[in-house]
Amino acid sequence: MGAILAAMEYDYIVVGAGSAGAVVANRLSADPRHKVLLLEAGPADHPWTRIPVGYSRLITNPAVNWLYSSEPEASTNGRRIPVPRGKLLGGSSAINGLAFVRGQAQDFDTWAQMGNPGWAYEDVLPFFKRMESYPEGDERFRGRSGPLKVTNPLPLNPLYATVIKAAGEVGIRHNPDYNGATQDGIAMSQATIASGWRMSTARCYLDPARRRPNLRIETGALAERLLLDGKRCTGVRYSVGGESREARAGRAVVVSGGSINSPQLLELSGIGQPDRLRALGIEVQHALPGVGENLREHYAPRTRWTIGQRGVTFNDRGRGLGLVHQALRWALNRDSLLSMVGAPLRAFVRSRHGLDAPDLLLGWVPMFTEAGPRGPRIARQSGVSCYAHPMRPESKGTIHIVSPDPKRPPEIRYNFLSAPVDGELTVRAVRIARAIMTAPAMAPLQVAEIAPGPNGNSDEEILDWVRRAAETTYHPVGTCKMGSDPMAVVDARLRVHGIEGLRVADASIMPTLTSGNTNAPSIMIGEKAADMVIRDTM
Ligand SMILES: Cc1cc2nc3c(=O)[nH]c(=O)nc-3n(C[C@H](O)[C@H](O)[C@H](O)COP(=O)(O)OP(=O)(O)OC[C@H]3O[C@@H](n4cnc5c(N)ncnc54)[C@H](O)[C@@H]3O)c2cc1C
């Protein structure tokens, strides 16, 4: 490691340019008096981030993906589960499946009830509205002029109308806006796609801010340690191409490294569980037992169905000449399967009568994929998969460093299904997927179940299949949880407990999982964090 250059001085340093961090950097640098440094470990861009289905090229691409994986455990039948995370400007918003889901009003009301004033639905709604530009829906709930473009992709496949009809036959109604008054029902996915292009936070928040003279964006810059002066955070040590650098923050450092890397950076800096840090030879700067705890994730089995009717799945329409046709259509009109959301159709449903809100999520993908040399590719066999899982799992895992080396991946332990209710609800979700896929309206498609299949009838058989086959939907949250209890890492203004001048703002601060995907709430957290930082440090 070379000598450390003289530290540069900033008002704010933001670590990580992902869903939340890019937003924080944009909002803080909107005032030309604020000097802001944004550090991003990954590169500035990658061509596959522009075309929506580029996610299939990025999900195993080490150039833009941290490619973590979890530790083997009984609930995964000893498998390691892939944990992809974006590593470039835009973070995971630049590689994700593009579905735009806020969650339920109850999610945020629960956060407030857990001791986090300012996070109830009525408090966060203005930030959800401020961030988006969505041309439809009720204006009481939806924003029209925010930086993030959200659209309803065209339902380019007759399959979706059939599944919506089948869902109606089992009592699940169509809901045109699950981000509006109520989440209930089945709907086409809203998407962070506009005119056929992916809308990441790099596109929507950093591109417009890039030329500001008071914002410096450093890519290929890995934050290795926070600089502390007693109980005050004064800056960041980071490396660029093997060279060590330091930057000082006069007002605040905002850590937005995401749910895996934010707890990692705190631990590398001596903030965390004292015994664990000492065992690794790291000097304890501040004891905070909740760092890296409370990991929540959606553990989601994919039910799989072959489709006899020709021409309705991506397998039939997106291979060989079909793919050429889709590419031409995208080039001419941008309205082809190349602008497909990861799961274009989704249903928010209740596991039983009497619940006041949905607790299960089902998502349909109109194709079978198989492993290819450059990531998943479209399989020859024509089919549909439908993932099905509880939205607010109670099982909690951990993420902890195993070395003082910042380049060494932390250890991820999910402890899936350790709360029995998660297993019960997963079985229920699989049974509801089955009920929809075998409803009378589906008959013309000639649907046949292959997973869980004929050996997946009893609850125990279904759970056994879940342990052998389930993956995640890439939504780790909660590892620097917000709250006021002894295991909380940040307070309701996202200040790290016991350390001045240091905040965390990303998916890691969520005390519980939101009901759905996590990009929209992470962006909202970035918006709200910036607002609080500005108010508190002026
Ligand atoms: C494959 C995939 C598919 C998904 N699909 C969807 C979907 O369809 N809809 C949805 O809503 N959500 C989806 N998600 C989840 C969603 O994208 C994430 O929850 C969200 O992006 C998290 O935002 P974040 O700000 O917490 O972290 P991220 O967006 O991951 O940002 C963290 C950033 O910090 C950088 N960083 C980390 N450590 C350091 C360091 N030490 N120094 C410098 N930089 C650092 C990272 O490189 C990264 O750019 C998906 C995620 C993945 C990976």
Coordinates of C-alpha atoms and ligand atoms in Angstrom, one line a residue:
M1 CA 0.0 0.0 0.0
G2 CA 1.5 3.4 -1.0
A3 CA 1.6 6.5 1.1
I4 CA -1.7 8.2 2.0
L5 CA -2.1 11.4 0.1
A6 CA -3.2 14.5 2.0
A7 CA -6.8 14.2 2.9
M8 CA -9.3 16.1 0.8
E9 CA -11.9 18.1 2.7
Y10 CA -15.7 17.8 2.0
D11 CA -18.9 18.7 3.8
Y12 CA -20.4 15.3 3.2
I13 CA -19.0 12.0 2.1
V14 CA -21.4 9.3 0.8
V15 CA -20.1 5.7 0.6
G16 CA -21.9 3.7 -2.1
A17 CA -23.7 5.0 -5.2
G18 CA -26.6 2.5 -5.2
S19 CA -30.4 2.9 -4.9
A20 CA -30.1 5.1 -1.8
G21 CA -26.6 6.5 -2.0
A22 CA -27.0 8.1 -5.5
V23 CA -30.1 9.8 -4.2
V24 CA -28.4 11.2 -1.1
A25 CA -25.5 12.5 -3.2
N26 CA -27.9 14.2 -5.7
R27 CA -30.0 15.9 -3.0
L28 CA -27.0 17.0 -0.8
S29 CA -25.2 18.5 -3.8
A30 CA -28.3 20.3 -5.1
D31 CA -27.1 23.2 -2.8
P32 CA -23.9 24.5 -4.4
R33 CA -22.6 25.5 -1.0
H34 CA -22.2 21.8 -0.1
K35 CA -19.1 20.0 -1.1
V36 CA -19.9 16.4 -1.6
L37 CA -17.8 13.3 -2.3
L38 CA -19.5 10.1 -3.6
L39 CA -17.4 6.9 -3.4
E40 CA -18.3 3.9 -5.4
A41 CA -16.3 0.6 -5.4
G42 CA -17.5 -0.4 -8.9
P43 CA -17.2 1.1 -12.3
A44 CA -19.2 4.0 -13.8
D45 CA -21.3 1.9 -16.2
H46 CA -21.8 -1.2 -18.2
P47 CA -23.6 -1.5 -21.5
W48 CA -26.0 -4.2 -20.3
T49 CA -27.4 -1.9 -17.6
R50 CA -29.3 0.1 -20.3
I51 CA -31.5 -2.6 -21.8
P52 CA -33.9 -4.0 -19.3
V53 CA -33.3 -7.8 -19.9
G54 CA -29.6 -7.0 -19.5
Y55 CA -30.1 -8.3 -15.9
S56 CA -29.6 -11.8 -17.3
R57 CA -26.1 -10.7 -18.4
L58 CA -25.3 -9.0 -15.1
I59 CA -26.5 -11.4 -12.4
T60 CA -23.3 -13.4 -12.6
N61 CA -21.0 -10.7 -14.0
P62 CA -18.1 -10.0 -11.6
A63 CA -17.3 -6.7 -13.3
V64 CA -20.5 -5.1 -11.8
N65 CA -21.6 -7.6 -9.2
W66 CA -20.2 -8.5 -5.8
L67 CA -21.4 -12.1 -6.3
Y68 CA -21.7 -13.0 -2.6
S69 CA -23.1 -16.3 -1.5
S70 CA -24.6 -17.5 1.8
E71 CA -23.2 -20.2 4.1
P72 CA -24.7 -23.6 3.7
E73 CA -27.5 -24.4 6.2
A74 CA -30.2 -27.0 6.9
S75 CA -33.0 -24.9 5.5
T76 CA -31.1 -24.7 2.1
N77 CA -30.3 -28.4 2.3
G78 CA -26.6 -27.5 2.6
R79 CA -26.7 -25.3 -0.5
R80 CA -25.0 -21.9 -0.8
I81 CA -27.5 -19.4 -2.1
P82 CA -26.2 -16.8 -4.6
V83 CA -26.4 -13.2 -3.2
P84 CA -25.9 -10.9 -6.2
R85 CA -25.4 -7.1 -5.4
G86 CA -24.8 -4.3 -7.9
K87 CA -21.3 -2.9 -7.9
L88 CA -21.3 0.2 -10.1
L89 CA -23.0 3.6 -10.2
G90 CA -26.6 2.9 -9.5
G91 CA -25.8 -0.2 -7.4
S92 CA -28.4 -2.9 -7.4
S93 CA -30.8 -0.6 -9.1
A94 CA -28.6 -0.9 -12.2
I95 CA -28.7 -4.8 -12.3
N96 CA -32.1 -5.6 -10.7
G97 CA -35.3 -7.0 -12.1
L98 CA -36.9 -3.5 -12.5
A99 CA -40.2 -4.2 -10.6
F100 CA -41.4 -1.1 -8.8
V101 CA -43.2 -1.9 -5.5
R102 CA -43.4 0.4 -2.6
G103 CA -44.8 -1.9 0.0
Q104 CA -47.9 -1.4 2.2
A105 CA -48.9 1.5 4.3
Q106 CA -48.8 -0.9 7.3
D107 CA -45.1 -1.7 6.7
F108 CA -44.2 1.9 7.5
D109 CA -46.8 2.3 10.3
T110 CA -45.1 -0.7 11.9
W111 CA -41.7 0.9 11.7
A112 CA -43.1 4.0 13.4
Q113 CA -44.8 1.8 16.1
M114 CA -41.4 0.1 16.7
G115 CA -40.1 3.4 18.0
N116 CA -39.2 5.3 14.8
P117 CA -41.0 8.6 14.7
G118 CA -41.2 10.1 11.3
W119 CA -41.5 6.8 9.4
A120 CA -45.2 6.2 9.4
Y121 CA -46.9 5.9 6.0
E122 CA -48.1 9.5 6.1
D123 CA -44.5 10.6 6.8
V124 CA -42.9 8.6 4.0
L125 CA -45.6 9.1 1.4
P126 CA -44.3 12.6 0.4
F127 CA -40.9 11.1 -0.3
F128 CA -42.4 8.3 -2.4
K129 CA -44.2 10.9 -4.4
R130 CA -41.2 13.2 -4.6
M131 CA -39.0 10.5 -6.1
E132 CA -41.2 9.3 -8.9
S133 CA -42.7 10.4 -12.2
Y134 CA -45.6 8.0 -12.9
P135 CA -48.2 9.1 -15.4
E136 CA -51.1 7.1 -14.0
G137 CA -52.9 6.4 -10.7
D138 CA -54.5 8.5 -8.0
E139 CA -52.6 11.8 -7.4
R140 CA -53.1 11.4 -3.7
F141 CA -50.6 8.6 -3.8
R142 CA -48.6 9.0 -6.9
G143 CA -45.9 11.5 -8.0
R144 CA -45.8 13.1 -11.4
S145 CA -42.5 15.0 -11.6
G146 CA -39.8 13.2 -9.7
P147 CA -36.5 12.1 -11.2
L148 CA -37.3 8.3 -11.3
K149 CA -39.4 7.4 -14.3
V150 CA -41.9 4.6 -13.5
T151 CA -44.2 3.1 -16.1
N152 CA -46.7 0.3 -16.8
P153 CA -45.0 -1.9 -19.4
L154 CA -47.2 -3.1 -22.2
P155 CA -48.8 -6.5 -21.5
L156 CA -47.0 -8.0 -24.6
N157 CA -48.1 -11.6 -23.8
P158 CA -51.7 -13.1 -23.8
L159 CA -50.5 -15.3 -21.0
Y160 CA -50.9 -12.5 -18.5
A161 CA -54.6 -11.9 -19.2
T162 CA -55.2 -15.6 -18.8
V163 CA -53.5 -15.8 -15.4
I164 CA -55.4 -12.7 -14.2
K165 CA -58.6 -14.4 -15.2
A166 CA -57.6 -17.6 -13.4
A167 CA -56.7 -15.6 -10.3
G168 CA -60.2 -14.1 -10.4
E169 CA -61.6 -17.6 -10.4
V170 CA -59.9 -18.2 -7.0
G171 CA -61.1 -14.9 -5.6
I172 CA -58.1 -12.7 -6.3
R173 CA -59.2 -9.5 -8.0
H174 CA -57.3 -7.3 -10.5
N175 CA -55.8 -4.2 -8.9
P176 CA -54.5 -1.6 -11.5
D177 CA -52.3 0.2 -9.0
Y178 CA -50.8 -1.8 -6.1
N179 CA -48.7 1.3 -5.2
G180 CA -51.9 3.3 -4.7
A181 CA -54.7 3.1 -2.2
T182 CA -54.3 -0.6 -1.5
Q183 CA -51.8 -3.3 -2.5
D184 CA -54.4 -6.2 -2.7
G185 CA -54.8 -8.2 -5.9
I186 CA -53.1 -9.3 -9.1
A187 CA -51.5 -6.8 -11.5
M188 CA -48.9 -6.3 -14.2
S189 CA -45.7 -5.1 -12.6
Q190 CA -44.9 -1.4 -12.6
A191 CA -41.4 -0.9 -13.7
T192 CA -38.4 1.4 -13.5
I193 CA -38.4 1.5 -17.3
A194 CA -39.0 4.4 -19.6
S195 CA -39.2 4.3 -23.4
G196 CA -37.7 0.8 -23.3
W197 CA -34.6 1.8 -21.2
R198 CA -33.7 0.9 -17.6
M199 CA -34.1 3.7 -15.1
S200 CA -31.5 3.2 -12.5
T201 CA -30.5 5.8 -9.9
A202 CA -27.4 6.3 -11.9
R203 CA -29.5 7.4 -14.8
C204 CA -32.2 9.3 -12.9
Y205 CA -30.2 10.9 -10.0
L206 CA -26.5 10.9 -11.0
D207 CA -26.7 11.9 -14.6
P208 CA -28.4 15.2 -13.9
A209 CA -26.0 16.0 -11.0
R210 CA -22.7 14.8 -12.6
R211 CA -21.6 18.2 -13.8
R212 CA -22.1 20.0 -10.6
P213 CA -18.7 21.4 -9.6
N214 CA -19.5 20.7 -5.9
L215 CA -20.0 17.0 -6.4
R216 CA -17.1 14.7 -6.9
I217 CA -17.8 11.1 -7.9
E218 CA -15.0 8.6 -7.5
T219 CA -15.5 5.1 -9.1
G220 CA -13.3 2.1 -8.4
A221 CA -13.0 3.5 -4.9
L222 CA -13.4 1.0 -2.1
A223 CA -14.1 2.5 1.3
E224 CA -12.0 0.4 3.7
R225 CA -12.5 2.1 7.0
L226 CA -14.2 5.0 8.6
L227 CA -12.0 7.6 10.3
L228 CA -12.9 8.2 13.9
D229 CA -11.8 10.8 16.3
G230 CA -13.0 9.4 19.6
K231 CA -16.8 9.0 19.1
R232 CA -16.9 11.3 16.1
C233 CA -16.6 10.2 12.5
T234 CA -14.4 12.6 10.6
G235 CA -13.9 10.9 7.2
V236 CA -13.2 7.8 5.2
R237 CA -10.1 5.9 4.2
Y238 CA -10.5 4.3 0.8
S239 CA -8.4 2.7 -1.9
V240 CA -8.3 3.4 -5.7
G241 CA -6.2 1.0 -7.8
G242 CA -4.2 -0.1 -4.8
E243 CA -3.5 3.5 -3.6
S244 CA -4.8 4.5 -0.2
R245 CA -6.6 7.8 0.1
E246 CA -8.3 9.7 2.9
A247 CA -11.1 12.2 2.7
R248 CA -12.5 14.3 5.5
A249 CA -16.1 15.2 6.1
G250 CA -16.8 18.4 8.0
R251 CA -20.5 17.6 8.5
A252 CA -21.4 14.0 8.0
V253 CA -20.4 10.6 6.5
V254 CA -23.4 8.7 5.1
V255 CA -22.8 5.0 4.6
S256 CA -25.0 3.6 1.8
G257 CA -23.1 0.4 0.9
G258 CA -26.2 -1.8 1.1
S259 CA -27.3 -4.5 3.4
I260 CA -24.1 -6.6 3.0
N261 CA -21.5 -4.0 2.8
S262 CA -22.7 -1.3 5.3
P263 CA -22.4 -3.6 8.4
Q264 CA -19.1 -4.9 6.9
L265 CA -17.7 -1.3 6.8
L266 CA -18.9 -0.6 10.3
E267 CA -17.2 -3.7 11.6
L268 CA -14.0 -3.0 9.7
S269 CA -14.0 0.4 11.5
G270 CA -14.3 -1.1 15.0
I271 CA -18.0 -0.5 15.4
G272 CA -19.9 -3.7 16.3
Q273 CA -19.8 -6.7 18.7
P274 CA -16.7 -6.3 20.8
D275 CA -15.8 -10.0 21.2
R276 CA -16.2 -10.6 17.5
L277 CA -14.0 -7.6 16.5
R278 CA -11.3 -8.4 19.1
A279 CA -11.1 -12.0 17.9
L280 CA -10.1 -10.6 14.4
G281 CA -7.6 -8.2 15.9
I282 CA -9.7 -5.1 15.3
E283 CA -9.6 -2.4 17.9
V284 CA -13.1 -1.7 19.3
Q285 CA -14.0 1.9 18.7
H286 CA -17.6 1.6 19.7
A287 CA -19.7 -1.4 21.0
L288 CA -22.9 -1.8 19.0
P289 CA -24.2 -5.4 19.2
G290 CA -26.8 -5.0 16.5
V291 CA -24.4 -4.5 13.6
G292 CA -24.8 -7.3 11.1
E293 CA -27.8 -8.8 13.0
N294 CA -31.5 -8.9 12.0
L295 CA -30.9 -9.9 8.4
R296 CA -34.2 -10.5 6.6
E297 CA -34.7 -11.9 3.1
H298 CA -37.4 -13.4 0.9
Y299 CA -36.8 -17.1 0.6
A300 CA -38.8 -17.9 -2.5
P301 CA -39.4 -21.3 -4.1
R302 CA -40.3 -21.2 -7.9
T303 CA -43.2 -23.4 -8.8
R304 CA -42.7 -24.5 -12.5
W305 CA -45.3 -25.3 -15.1
T306 CA -44.9 -26.5 -18.7
I307 CA -47.2 -24.8 -21.2
G308 CA -48.5 -26.8 -24.2
Q309 CA -50.0 -23.9 -26.2
R310 CA -47.4 -22.6 -28.6
G311 CA -46.3 -19.0 -28.8
V312 CA -47.1 -17.6 -25.4
T313 CA -43.9 -18.0 -23.4
F314 CA -40.5 -16.3 -23.9
N315 CA -39.1 -19.8 -24.7
D316 CA -41.2 -19.9 -27.9
R317 CA -40.9 -16.2 -28.7
G318 CA -37.4 -15.2 -27.6
R319 CA -35.1 -17.9 -29.0
G320 CA -33.5 -18.1 -32.4
L321 CA -35.3 -16.1 -35.0
G322 CA -37.8 -15.0 -32.3
L323 CA -35.0 -13.3 -30.5
V324 CA -33.9 -11.5 -33.7
H325 CA -37.5 -10.3 -34.1
Q326 CA -37.6 -9.1 -30.5
A327 CA -34.3 -7.3 -30.9
L328 CA -35.5 -5.6 -34.1
R329 CA -38.7 -4.6 -32.4
W330 CA -36.8 -3.2 -29.5
A331 CA -34.5 -1.2 -31.8
L332 CA -37.5 0.2 -33.7
N333 CA -40.1 0.7 -31.0
R334 CA -38.6 -0.3 -27.7
D335 CA -41.7 -2.4 -27.0
S336 CA -40.4 -5.9 -27.2
L337 CA -39.6 -8.7 -24.8
L338 CA -36.2 -7.1 -24.3
S339 CA -37.9 -4.6 -22.1
M340 CA -39.4 -7.2 -19.8
V341 CA -39.5 -6.8 -16.1
G342 CA -38.0 -9.7 -14.2
A343 CA -41.5 -10.9 -13.1
P344 CA -44.0 -9.0 -15.2
L345 CA -47.1 -10.2 -13.3
R346 CA -47.5 -10.3 -9.6
A347 CA -50.2 -11.0 -7.0
F348 CA -50.4 -9.7 -3.4
V349 CA -52.6 -12.1 -1.5
R350 CA -53.8 -13.2 1.9
S351 CA -52.8 -16.5 3.4
R352 CA -56.2 -16.7 5.2
H353 CA -59.4 -14.8 5.6
G354 CA -59.6 -12.1 8.2
L355 CA -56.1 -10.6 7.7
D356 CA -56.2 -6.8 7.2
A357 CA -53.6 -6.9 4.4
P358 CA -51.9 -9.3 2.0
D359 CA -49.0 -11.3 3.5
L360 CA -47.9 -13.4 0.5
L361 CA -46.4 -12.5 -2.9
L362 CA -46.6 -14.5 -6.1
G363 CA -44.6 -13.5 -9.2
W364 CA -44.8 -14.9 -12.7
V365 CA -41.9 -15.3 -15.1
P366 CA -43.1 -16.3 -18.6
M367 CA -40.2 -18.6 -19.4
F368 CA -37.9 -21.4 -18.3
T369 CA -34.2 -20.5 -18.1
E370 CA -31.2 -22.7 -17.8
A371 CA -27.6 -22.0 -16.8
G372 CA -25.4 -20.8 -19.7
P373 CA -21.8 -19.8 -20.0
R374 CA -22.6 -16.0 -19.5
G375 CA -25.5 -16.3 -17.1
P376 CA -29.0 -17.7 -17.3
R377 CA -30.3 -18.3 -20.8
I378 CA -33.7 -19.1 -22.3
A379 CA -34.3 -22.9 -22.2
R380 CA -35.8 -24.9 -25.1
Q381 CA -38.7 -26.2 -23.0
S382 CA -41.6 -23.9 -22.9
G383 CA -42.9 -23.0 -19.5
V384 CA -43.8 -20.5 -16.8
S385 CA -42.4 -20.2 -13.3
C386 CA -44.2 -18.6 -10.4
Y387 CA -42.4 -17.8 -7.2
A388 CA -44.4 -17.7 -4.0
H389 CA -43.3 -16.5 -0.5
P390 CA -44.3 -14.7 2.6
M391 CA -43.7 -11.0 2.3
R392 CA -42.7 -10.2 5.9
P393 CA -40.6 -13.2 7.1
E394 CA -39.8 -13.4 10.8
S395 CA -36.6 -15.6 10.4
K396 CA -33.5 -13.5 11.1
G397 CA -29.9 -14.1 9.9
T398 CA -26.6 -12.4 10.3
I399 CA -23.8 -10.9 8.2
H400 CA -20.4 -10.6 9.8
I401 CA -16.8 -10.1 8.7
V402 CA -14.4 -13.0 9.1
S403 CA -11.2 -11.0 8.5
P404 CA -9.9 -7.4 8.9
D405 CA -9.2 -7.4 5.1
P406 CA -11.8 -5.2 3.4
K407 CA -11.6 -7.3 0.3
R408 CA -12.6 -10.5 2.0
P409 CA -16.4 -11.1 1.7
P410 CA -18.4 -11.2 4.9
E411 CA -20.1 -14.4 6.0
I412 CA -23.9 -14.4 5.3
R413 CA -26.1 -16.7 7.4
Y414 CA -29.8 -16.5 6.6
N415 CA -31.3 -19.0 9.0
F416 CA -34.2 -19.3 6.7
L417 CA -37.4 -21.0 8.1
S418 CA -36.0 -20.7 11.7
A419 CA -39.4 -19.0 12.5
P420 CA -41.9 -21.8 11.9
V421 CA -44.5 -19.3 10.6
D422 CA -42.3 -18.7 7.6
G423 CA -42.5 -22.3 6.6
E424 CA -46.3 -22.4 7.1
L425 CA -46.8 -19.3 5.0
T426 CA -44.5 -20.6 2.3
V427 CA -46.5 -23.8 2.0
R428 CA -49.7 -21.7 1.8
A429 CA -48.2 -19.5 -0.9
V430 CA -47.3 -22.5 -3.0
R431 CA -50.8 -23.9 -2.7
I432 CA -52.3 -20.6 -3.8
A433 CA -49.9 -20.5 -6.9
R434 CA -51.2 -24.0 -7.6
A435 CA -54.8 -23.1 -7.3
I436 CA -54.4 -20.2 -9.8
M437 CA -52.4 -22.3 -12.3
T438 CA -55.0 -25.0 -12.3
A439 CA -58.1 -22.8 -12.3
P440 CA -60.5 -23.4 -15.2
A441 CA -59.3 -20.3 -17.2
M442 CA -55.9 -21.8 -17.6
A443 CA -57.2 -24.9 -19.5
P444 CA -56.4 -23.5 -23.0
L445 CA -52.7 -23.1 -22.2
Q446 CA -52.4 -26.9 -21.4
V447 CA -50.5 -26.3 -18.1
A448 CA -48.7 -29.1 -16.3
E449 CA -46.9 -28.8 -13.0
I450 CA -43.3 -30.0 -12.8
A451 CA -42.2 -28.4 -9.5
P452 CA -42.9 -29.1 -6.8
G453 CA -44.5 -31.8 -8.9
P454 CA -46.3 -35.1 -7.8
N455 CA -44.1 -35.6 -4.7
G456 CA -45.1 -32.2 -3.4
N457 CA -48.4 -32.7 -1.8
S458 CA -48.2 -32.8 2.0
D459 CA -46.9 -29.7 3.8
E460 CA -43.7 -31.6 4.8
E461 CA -43.1 -32.6 1.1
I462 CA -43.6 -29.1 0.0
L463 CA -41.2 -27.8 2.7
D464 CA -38.7 -30.5 1.8
W465 CA -38.8 -29.2 -1.9
V466 CA -38.4 -25.6 -0.6
R467 CA -35.2 -26.5 1.3
R468 CA -33.8 -28.2 -1.8
A469 CA -34.9 -25.7 -4.5
A470 CA -35.8 -22.2 -3.1
E471 CA -33.7 -19.2 -3.9
T472 CA -34.1 -15.6 -2.8
T473 CA -35.7 -12.7 -4.6
Y474 CA -32.5 -10.6 -3.8
H475 CA -34.0 -8.5 -1.0
P476 CA -31.6 -8.6 2.0
V477 CA -32.4 -5.9 4.5
G478 CA -32.2 -5.0 8.2
T479 CA -28.5 -5.5 9.1
C480 CA -28.1 -1.9 10.5
K481 CA -31.6 -1.7 11.8
M482 CA -33.2 1.5 12.8
G483 CA -34.7 1.7 16.3
S484 CA -34.1 2.6 19.9
D485 CA -33.7 -0.9 21.4
P486 CA -30.3 -2.3 22.4
M487 CA -29.9 -4.1 19.0
A488 CA -30.7 -1.0 16.9
V489 CA -27.7 0.4 14.9
V490 CA -29.2 3.8 13.8
D491 CA -31.8 6.0 15.4
A492 CA -34.9 7.3 13.5
R493 CA -32.8 10.1 11.9
L494 CA -30.4 7.3 10.7
R495 CA -27.6 8.5 13.0
V496 CA -25.4 5.6 14.2
H497 CA -26.1 5.3 17.9
G498 CA -23.2 6.7 19.9
I499 CA -21.1 8.1 17.0
E500 CA -21.4 11.7 15.9
G501 CA -21.3 12.7 12.2
L502 CA -22.1 9.2 10.9
R503 CA -25.3 7.9 9.3
V504 CA -26.4 4.8 7.5
A505 CA -28.9 5.2 4.6
D506 CA -29.8 2.2 2.6
A507 CA -31.8 -1.1 2.8
S508 CA -29.9 -2.2 5.8
I509 CA -31.7 0.3 8.1
M510 CA -35.1 -1.4 7.5
P511 CA -36.2 -2.9 10.8
T512 CA -38.5 -5.4 9.0
L513 CA -38.9 -6.3 5.3
T514 CA -41.3 -4.3 3.4
S515 CA -44.2 -6.2 1.7
G516 CA -42.6 -6.6 -1.7
N517 CA -39.4 -5.7 -3.6
T518 CA -37.0 -3.4 -2.0
N519 CA -35.7 -0.9 -4.6
A520 CA -38.5 1.6 -4.2
P521 CA -38.2 1.7 -0.4
S522 CA -34.4 2.0 -0.6
I523 CA -34.8 5.0 -2.9
M524 CA -37.3 6.5 -0.5
I525 CA -34.8 6.0 2.4
G526 CA -32.2 7.9 0.3
E527 CA -34.7 10.8 -0.2
K528 CA -35.7 10.9 3.5
A529 CA -32.1 10.5 4.7
A530 CA -30.9 13.5 2.5
D531 CA -33.8 15.6 3.9
M532 CA -32.9 14.8 7.5
V533 CA -29.1 15.3 6.9
I534 CA -29.7 18.7 5.4
R535 CA -32.1 19.8 8.2
D536 CA -29.8 18.5 11.0
T537 CA -26.5 19.7 9.8
M538 CA -27.3 23.2 8.5
Ligands
LIG1 C1 -30.4 -9.3 -9.1 C2 -31.3 -8.4 -8.3 C3 -32.7 -8.3 -8.7 C4 -33.5 -7.4 -8.0 N1 -34.8 -7.2 -8.4 C5 -35.5 -6.2 -7.8 C6 -36.7 -5.8 -8.4 O1 -37.1 -6.2 -9.5 N2 -37.4 -4.8 -7.8 C7 -36.9 -4.2 -6.6 O2 -37.6 -3.4 -6.1 N3 -35.8 -4.6 -6.1 C8 -35.0 -5.6 -6.7 N4 -33.8 -5.9 -6.1 C9 -33.5 -5.3 -4.8 C10 -33.1 -3.9 -4.9 O3 -32.4 -3.6 -6.1 C11 -32.2 -3.5 -3.7 O4 -32.9 -3.8 -2.5 C12 -31.8 -2.1 -3.6 O5 -31.1 -1.7 -4.8 C13 -30.8 -1.9 -2.4 O6 -30.4 -0.6 -2.4 P1 -29.2 -0.1 -1.5 O7 -29.0 1.4 -1.7 O8 -29.4 -0.6 -0.1 O9 -27.9 -0.9 -2.0 P2 -27.3 -1.0 -3.4 O10 -28.2 -0.5 -4.5 O11 -26.8 -2.4 -3.6 O12 -26.0 0.0 -3.4 C14 -24.9 -0.2 -2.6 C15 -23.7 0.5 -3.4 O13 -22.6 0.7 -2.5 C16 -21.4 0.3 -3.2 N5 -20.5 -0.1 -2.1 C17 -20.6 -1.1 -1.2 N6 -19.6 -1.2 -0.4 C18 -18.8 -0.2 -0.8 C19 -17.5 0.3 -0.3 N7 -16.9 -0.3 0.8 N8 -16.9 1.3 -0.9 C20 -17.5 1.9 -2.0 N9 -18.7 1.5 -2.5 C21 -19.3 0.5 -1.9 C22 -21.9 -0.9 -4.0 O14 -21.0 -1.2 -5.1 C23 -23.2 -0.4 -4.5 O15 -23.1 0.4 -5.7 C24 -33.0 -6.8 -6.8 C25 -31.6 -6.9 -6.4 C26 -30.8 -7.7 -7.2 C27 -29.4 -7.8 -6.8

